[in-house]
Short mmCIF file of C-alpha atoms in Angstrom, two decimals:
data_model
loop_
_atom_site.label_atom_id
_atom_site.label_comp_id
_atom_site.label_asym_id
_atom_site.label_seq_id
_atom_site.Cartn_x
_atom_site.Cartn_y
_atom_site.Cartn_z
CA MET A 243 4.74 -12.07 -5.05
CA LYS A 244 1.96 -12.54 -7.98
CA GLN A 245 -0.83 -10.02 -7.90
CA LEU A 246 -4.21 -10.91 -6.51
CA LEU A 247 -7.83 -9.54 -8.85
CA ILE A 248 -11.30 -9.52 -7.54
CA LEU A 249 -12.30 -10.50 -11.16
CA LEU A 250 -10.73 -14.05 -10.21
CA LEU A 251 -11.99 -14.54 -6.60
CA PRO A 252 -15.18 -12.60 -6.17
CA ALA A 253 -17.04 -15.24 -3.94
CA LEU A 254 -13.83 -15.83 -2.02
CA LEU A 255 -13.49 -11.98 -1.27
CA PHE A 256 -16.28 -9.92 -0.64
CA ALA A 257 -19.81 -11.64 -0.81
CA GLN A 258 -22.65 -9.79 -2.75
CA SER A 259 -25.10 -8.33 -0.56
CA GLU A 260 -28.18 -6.13 -1.15
CA ARG A 261 -25.83 -3.23 -1.12
CA ASN A 262 -23.03 -2.48 -3.76
CA ALA A 263 -20.40 -4.67 -3.04
CA VAL A 264 -17.29 -3.59 -1.48
CA GLU A 265 -14.97 -4.62 -4.57
CA LEU A 266 -11.01 -5.47 -4.67
CA ARG A 267 -9.25 -4.69 -7.61
CA ARG A 268 -5.84 -5.08 -6.69
CA ALA A 269 -3.16 -6.19 -3.74
CA ASN A 270 0.06 -8.03 -3.61
CA SER A 271 -0.86 -10.27 -1.03
CA LEU A 272 -4.30 -11.51 1.21
CA SER A 273 -4.36 -13.53 4.38
CA TYR A 274 -7.13 -14.29 6.64
CA GLY A 275 -7.10 -13.90 10.50
CA GLU A 276 -8.96 -13.04 13.40
CA GLU A 277 -8.74 -9.72 15.36
CA ASP A 278 -10.59 -9.31 18.89
CA GLY A 279 -12.73 -12.26 17.80
CA GLN A 280 -13.95 -10.57 14.40
CA LYS A 281 -12.56 -12.46 11.36
CA VAL A 282 -10.57 -10.20 8.94
CA GLN A 283 -9.09 -10.01 5.86
CA LYS A 284 -5.70 -8.31 5.29
CA LEU A 285 -4.25 -6.80 2.39
CA ASP A 286 -0.58 -5.59 1.68
CA GLY A 287 0.87 -3.87 -1.17
CA ASN A 288 -0.51 -2.13 -3.64
CA VAL A 289 -4.13 -2.46 -2.37
CA GLU A 290 -6.78 -0.88 -4.66
CA ILE A 291 -10.61 -1.14 -3.51
CA ALA A 292 -13.74 0.54 -4.90
CA LYS A 293 -17.05 1.11 -3.80
CA ASP A 294 -19.47 3.25 -5.72
CA SER A 295 -18.01 6.40 -6.67
CA LEU A 296 -15.31 5.58 -4.10
CA THR A 297 -11.67 4.17 -5.00
CA ILE A 298 -9.17 3.72 -2.36
CA PHE A 299 -5.65 3.09 -2.82
CA CYS A 300 -3.03 2.37 0.04
CA ASP A 301 -0.49 -0.20 1.36
CA ASN A 302 -2.45 -2.11 3.62
CA ALA A 303 -5.99 -2.60 4.65
CA LEU A 304 -8.16 -4.53 6.70
CA TYR A 305 -11.79 -5.79 6.24
CA PHE A 306 -14.16 -6.85 8.78
CA GLN A 307 -16.73 -8.12 6.65
CA ASP A 308 -19.24 -8.99 9.41
CA GLN A 309 -18.86 -5.25 10.40
CA GLY A 310 -18.87 -4.08 7.21
CA ARG A 311 -15.60 -2.06 8.60
CA LEU A 312 -12.44 -1.45 6.52
CA ILE A 313 -9.27 0.12 7.81
CA PHE A 314 -6.93 1.73 5.37
CA ARG A 315 -3.10 2.52 6.50
CA LYS A 316 -0.10 4.06 4.84
CA ASN A 317 -0.12 6.28 1.75
CA VAL A 318 -3.57 6.39 1.89
CA GLN A 319 -5.69 8.06 -1.33
CA VAL A 320 -9.32 8.14 -1.89
CA MET A 321 -10.74 9.42 -4.59
CA ASP A 322 -14.48 10.36 -5.34
CA GLY A 323 -15.32 12.17 -8.77
CA SER A 324 -12.96 15.09 -8.70
CA ARG A 325 -12.55 15.08 -5.03
CA LEU A 326 -9.20 13.36 -3.88
CA LEU A 327 -8.16 13.27 -0.35
CA TYR A 328 -4.93 11.57 1.37
CA ALA A 329 -4.33 10.58 4.92
CA ASN A 330 -2.14 7.98 6.86
CA GLU A 331 -4.98 5.89 7.87
CA VAL A 332 -8.71 5.97 6.54
CA LEU A 333 -11.52 3.93 8.56
CA TYR A 334 -14.47 3.28 6.16
CA ASN A 335 -18.07 2.14 7.18
CA ASP A 336 -19.56 0.26 4.27
CA PHE A 337 -23.19 0.37 6.30
CA SER A 338 -23.19 3.80 7.15
CA GLU A 339 -20.60 5.13 4.22
CA GLU A 340 -18.98 7.05 7.04
CA ILE A 341 -15.34 8.18 6.40
CA GLU A 342 -12.87 9.61 9.06
CA ALA A 343 -9.31 10.23 7.77
CA ARG A 344 -6.75 10.82 10.31
CA GLY A 345 -3.13 12.24 9.97
CA ASP A 346 -1.86 14.73 7.70
CA VAL A 347 -5.28 15.15 5.89
CA ARG A 348 -5.36 16.82 2.59
CA ILE A 349 -8.19 16.81 0.13
CA TYR A 350 -8.54 18.41 -2.96
CA GLN A 351 -10.99 19.79 -5.08
CA ASP A 352 -10.29 21.48 -8.37
CA THR A 353 -8.39 24.70 -6.87
CA ILE A 354 -9.33 24.57 -3.47
CA VAL A 355 -7.36 22.78 -0.77
CA VAL A 356 -8.32 21.41 2.72
CA TYR A 357 -5.61 20.56 5.54
CA CYS A 358 -6.47 19.23 8.85
CA ASP A 359 -5.67 16.65 11.19
CA ARG A 360 -8.81 14.66 11.28
CA ALA A 361 -11.79 14.80 8.82
CA VAL A 362 -15.45 13.00 9.01
CA TYR A 363 -17.66 12.63 6.07
CA SER A 364 -21.25 11.09 6.53
CA GLU A 365 -21.77 10.48 2.86
CA ARG A 366 -18.52 9.55 0.90
CA LEU A 367 -16.93 13.17 0.13
CA GLN A 368 -19.90 15.44 -0.35
CA SER A 369 -19.56 17.21 2.99
CA GLY A 370 -17.69 16.86 6.40
CA TYR A 371 -16.39 17.98 9.97
CA LEU A 372 -12.76 18.88 10.26
CA PHE A 373 -10.85 19.00 13.33
CA ASP A 374 -7.75 20.54 14.57
CA ARG A 375 -5.07 22.88 12.94
CA VAL A 376 -7.66 23.30 10.13
CA ARG A 377 -7.20 25.45 6.92
CA ILE A 378 -8.79 25.63 3.83
CA LYS A 379 -7.22 27.75 0.75
CA TYR A 380 -9.23 29.06 -1.86
CA ASP A 381 -6.66 29.55 -4.21
CA PRO A 382 -7.92 31.35 -7.17
CA ARG A 383 -9.63 34.33 -4.17
CA ASN A 384 -6.16 34.26 -2.15
CA VAL A 385 -8.39 33.50 0.66
CA THR A 386 -7.81 31.58 3.37
CA LEU A 387 -9.81 29.95 6.95
CA LYS A 388 -8.00 28.83 9.60
CA GLY A 389 -9.18 27.13 13.00
CA SER A 390 -9.53 24.17 15.40
CA LEU A 391 -12.78 23.18 14.17
CA GLY A 392 -14.32 23.48 10.83
CA TYR A 393 -17.06 22.38 8.04
CA PHE A 394 -16.87 21.98 4.15
CA ASP A 395 -19.62 21.48 1.66
CA HIS A 396 -18.20 20.39 -1.46
CA ALA A 397 -20.77 20.61 -3.88
CA ARG A 398 -21.41 24.56 -2.81
CA LYS A 399 -17.55 25.05 -1.92
CA PHE A 400 -18.81 26.44 1.21
CA ALA A 401 -17.14 26.52 4.63
CA TRP A 402 -17.16 27.74 8.25
CA VAL A 403 -14.69 27.55 10.70
CA THR A 404 -14.31 28.11 14.80
CA ARG A 405 -12.42 28.02 17.79
CA ASP A 406 -9.31 30.74 17.54
CA PRO A 407 -10.92 31.15 13.30
CA VAL A 408 -9.51 33.55 10.75
CA LEU A 409 -9.76 34.54 7.13
CA THR A 410 -6.86 36.10 5.43
CA ARG A 411 -6.58 37.46 1.99
CA LEU A 412 -3.45 38.09 0.04
CA ASP A 413 -3.11 40.42 -2.88
CA SER A 414 -1.75 39.76 -6.12
CA THR A 415 1.98 39.77 -4.67
CA GLY A 416 1.11 37.14 -1.95
CA ARG A 417 0.91 40.04 0.90
CA LYS A 418 -1.50 39.55 3.75
CA ASN A 419 -3.55 42.50 3.13
CA THR A 420 -6.85 41.65 5.10
CA GLU A 421 -7.80 39.34 7.92
CA VAL A 422 -11.27 38.75 9.60
CA ILE A 423 -11.36 37.35 13.00
CA GLY A 424 -14.87 36.21 14.98
CA ASP A 425 -16.66 33.75 17.03
CA THR A 426 -17.41 31.67 13.74
CA VAL A 427 -16.21 32.74 10.18
CA PHE A 428 -17.78 31.70 7.01
CA TYR A 429 -16.87 31.65 3.33
CA ASP A 430 -19.29 30.97 0.17
CA ASP A 431 -17.21 30.44 -2.70
CA GLU A 432 -20.69 30.63 -5.16
CA LEU A 433 -21.51 33.90 -3.61
CA LYS A 434 -17.87 34.88 -3.25
CA ARG A 435 -18.79 36.13 0.50
CA ALA A 436 -17.13 35.77 3.99
CA GLU A 437 -19.36 36.54 7.00
CA ALA A 438 -18.19 36.64 10.73
CA ARG A 439 -20.23 36.39 14.19
CA GLY A 440 -19.75 37.23 17.43
CA LYS A 441 -16.87 39.55 18.40
CA VAL A 442 -15.69 40.33 14.71
CA SER A 443 -13.08 42.82 13.68
CA ILE A 444 -11.88 43.28 10.01
CA GLY A 445 -7.74 44.61 9.95
CA ARG A 446 -6.40 46.19 6.91
CA ASP A 447 -3.25 48.14 6.94
CA SER A 448 -3.33 50.76 9.65
CA LEU A 449 -7.49 50.16 9.88
CA THR A 450 -9.10 48.21 12.33
CA ALA A 451 -12.82 47.83 12.35
CA LEU A 452 -15.06 45.64 15.30
CA GLY A 453 -18.72 44.39 15.35
CA GLN A 454 -20.63 41.87 16.14
CA THR A 455 -21.26 40.68 12.28
CA LEU A 456 -19.40 41.36 9.45
CA ILE A 457 -20.01 40.78 5.95
CA PHE A 458 -17.16 40.83 3.36
CA PHE A 459 -16.69 40.32 -0.03
CA PRO A 460 -12.91 39.80 -1.20
CA ASP A 461 -13.47 40.46 -4.57
CA SER A 462 -15.05 43.91 -4.58
CA MET A 463 -13.34 44.85 -1.39
CA TYR A 464 -16.57 45.82 0.18
CA ALA A 465 -17.41 45.24 3.81
CA GLU A 466 -20.48 46.00 6.11
CA LEU A 467 -20.44 45.67 9.76
CA LEU A 468 -23.19 45.79 12.34
CA GLY A 469 -23.68 45.80 15.87
CA GLU A 470 -22.46 48.90 17.05
CA PRO A 471 -19.48 48.94 14.70
CA LEU A 472 -16.58 50.85 15.58
CA ALA A 473 -13.62 51.75 13.21
CA LEU A 474 -10.25 52.92 14.34
CA GLN A 475 -7.75 54.08 12.31
CA GLY A 476 -4.48 55.74 14.39
CA SER A 477 -6.08 58.31 16.85
CA ASP A 478 -9.38 58.74 14.75
CA SER A 479 -12.60 56.79 14.94
CA ILE A 480 -15.66 56.39 13.29
CA ARG A 481 -19.00 54.72 14.79
CA GLY A 482 -22.56 54.40 14.15
CA ASP A 483 -25.48 51.50 14.01
CA THR A 484 -24.26 50.34 10.62
CA MET A 485 -20.89 50.63 9.02
CA ARG A 486 -19.74 49.94 5.52
CA LEU A 487 -16.29 49.89 4.07
CA TYR A 488 -15.16 50.64 0.53
CA PHE A 489 -11.50 49.98 -0.55
CA GLN A 490 -9.57 51.53 -3.35
CA LYS A 491 -6.30 49.61 -4.53
CA ASP A 492 -6.06 47.94 -1.15
CA VAL A 493 -6.55 51.22 1.37
CA LEU A 494 -9.84 52.63 2.59
CA ASP A 495 -11.36 54.80 0.42
CA ARG A 496 -14.70 55.59 2.24
CA VAL A 497 -16.96 54.70 4.97
CA GLU A 498 -20.67 55.05 4.95
CA VAL A 499 -22.21 55.30 8.67
CA HIS A 500 -26.30 54.98 9.14
CA GLY A 501 -27.35 55.50 12.19
CA HIS A 502 -25.86 57.70 14.94
CA ALA A 503 -23.19 58.39 12.99
CA GLU A 504 -20.27 59.75 14.80
CA ALA A 505 -16.21 60.70 13.54
CA SER A 506 -13.77 61.64 16.25
CA SER A 507 -10.24 62.76 16.00
CA PRO A 508 -7.81 64.70 18.26
CA ALA A 509 -8.60 68.20 18.79
CA ASP A 510 -5.45 70.97 17.36
CA SER A 511 -4.15 71.01 20.99
CA LEU A 512 -1.50 70.71 23.44
CA THR A 513 -3.89 68.79 25.43
CA LEU A 514 -4.77 65.33 24.78
CA GLU A 515 -8.16 65.24 26.34
CA PRO A 516 -10.12 67.16 23.75
CA ARG A 517 -11.60 65.46 20.83
CA GLN A 518 -13.54 66.75 17.91
CA ARG A 519 -16.64 65.04 16.56
CA LEU A 520 -18.51 65.15 13.42
CA THR A 521 -22.21 63.54 14.45
CA GLY A 522 -25.05 63.13 11.97
CA HIS A 523 -27.73 60.29 11.63
CA ASP A 524 -26.59 59.18 7.90
CA MET A 525 -22.67 60.23 7.22
CA ALA A 526 -20.26 59.19 4.50
CA LEU A 527 -16.52 60.24 4.55
CA TRP A 528 -14.28 59.89 1.52
CA ILE A 529 -10.28 59.05 2.98
CA SER A 530 -7.21 59.85 0.74
CA GLU A 531 -3.66 59.47 2.02
CA ASN A 532 -5.20 58.42 5.77
CA GLN A 533 -6.75 61.61 5.80
CA LEU A 534 -10.17 63.02 5.59
CA LYS A 535 -10.86 64.73 2.27
CA ARG A 536 -14.50 65.12 1.56
CA ALA A 537 -17.87 63.99 3.59
CA ARG A 538 -21.63 64.12 3.39
CA ILE A 539 -23.72 64.56 6.41
CA ASP A 540 -27.20 64.24 6.05
CA GLY A 541 -27.27 64.59 2.36
CA THR A 542 -25.18 67.94 2.71
CA ILE A 543 -21.98 67.38 0.99
CA ILE A 544 -18.92 68.95 2.49
CA ALA A 545 -16.14 69.39 0.18
CA GLU A 546 -13.04 71.36 1.48
CA LEU A 547 -11.26 70.27 4.42
CA ALA A 548 -11.85 73.76 5.80
CA ARG A 549 -15.27 73.40 5.98
CA ILE A 550 -15.33 70.26 7.38
CA GLN A 551 -13.27 71.25 10.38
CA ASP A 552 -16.19 74.07 10.60
CA HIS A 553 -18.45 70.92 11.09
CA LEU A 554 -16.48 69.49 13.86
CA LEU A 555 -17.81 69.65 17.26
CA CYS A 556 -14.69 70.19 19.92
CA VAL A 557 -15.69 68.22 23.07
CA GLY A 558 -13.91 66.60 26.07
CA THR A 559 -13.43 62.81 26.09
CA ALA A 560 -16.40 60.84 27.95
#
């Protein structure tokens, strides 16, 4: 079937208006009909349509010109500058410039990939809300966000996810070495910074740290916890008002606690009740092979393990 070109049929297809016109660049066939009392143009086969910075490809398209509404179906591709969206179906409102993509949605920008079941963008592909099975991969950072509801700002490369959100980071071998959970999890690629709010936790190997707010820098492997933070590693625990975690080669290297600092571990006893506690206002603990090797308590360095144990308080559990 002979291909149709808008250059030959401009007035017949999409009328000009004060807005930039929707432009049909290519289609194998064009027909006219009516659906729900609305006049519709039907395009089939090798469809290419452009509007401002958008270029859209698909197998089938419907154009309700009076409503400024277009429906693209089957093998839909939407290009907007360096951004590329794939979906089973895309709805485009020419008046509001809103895009809704449905079914196996994938959005590519540089080395970032967004996956979801549905996406809604209000101004072309600048920023949009993501729904159901949301996954946002920042490949250079080995960082992935997952959740049931999300948002992505393409200009800032900033995202958040909520409803069972989780951020994971992979090491150089592709093994998951960090997991961050909260009520809402954010990631800002410009700042290379993640943040979790609500009931948050960060897990690395045998360490789990809990709090109300978590700030995490995946590249430098530094995390800060606020809101009654608590770190657990085996039967040992560390708590305080503010906690900072430093990692070296994917293992915990140092913990700094500010305000009501307390480190607790089981006493060297046959009973399970007593625990040894190291307390102070400000505390820094150096960890090696999952054991406490050095401490700084309120400015005083304790360099030997035996001297550290001299500072421990043996008390019963509350």
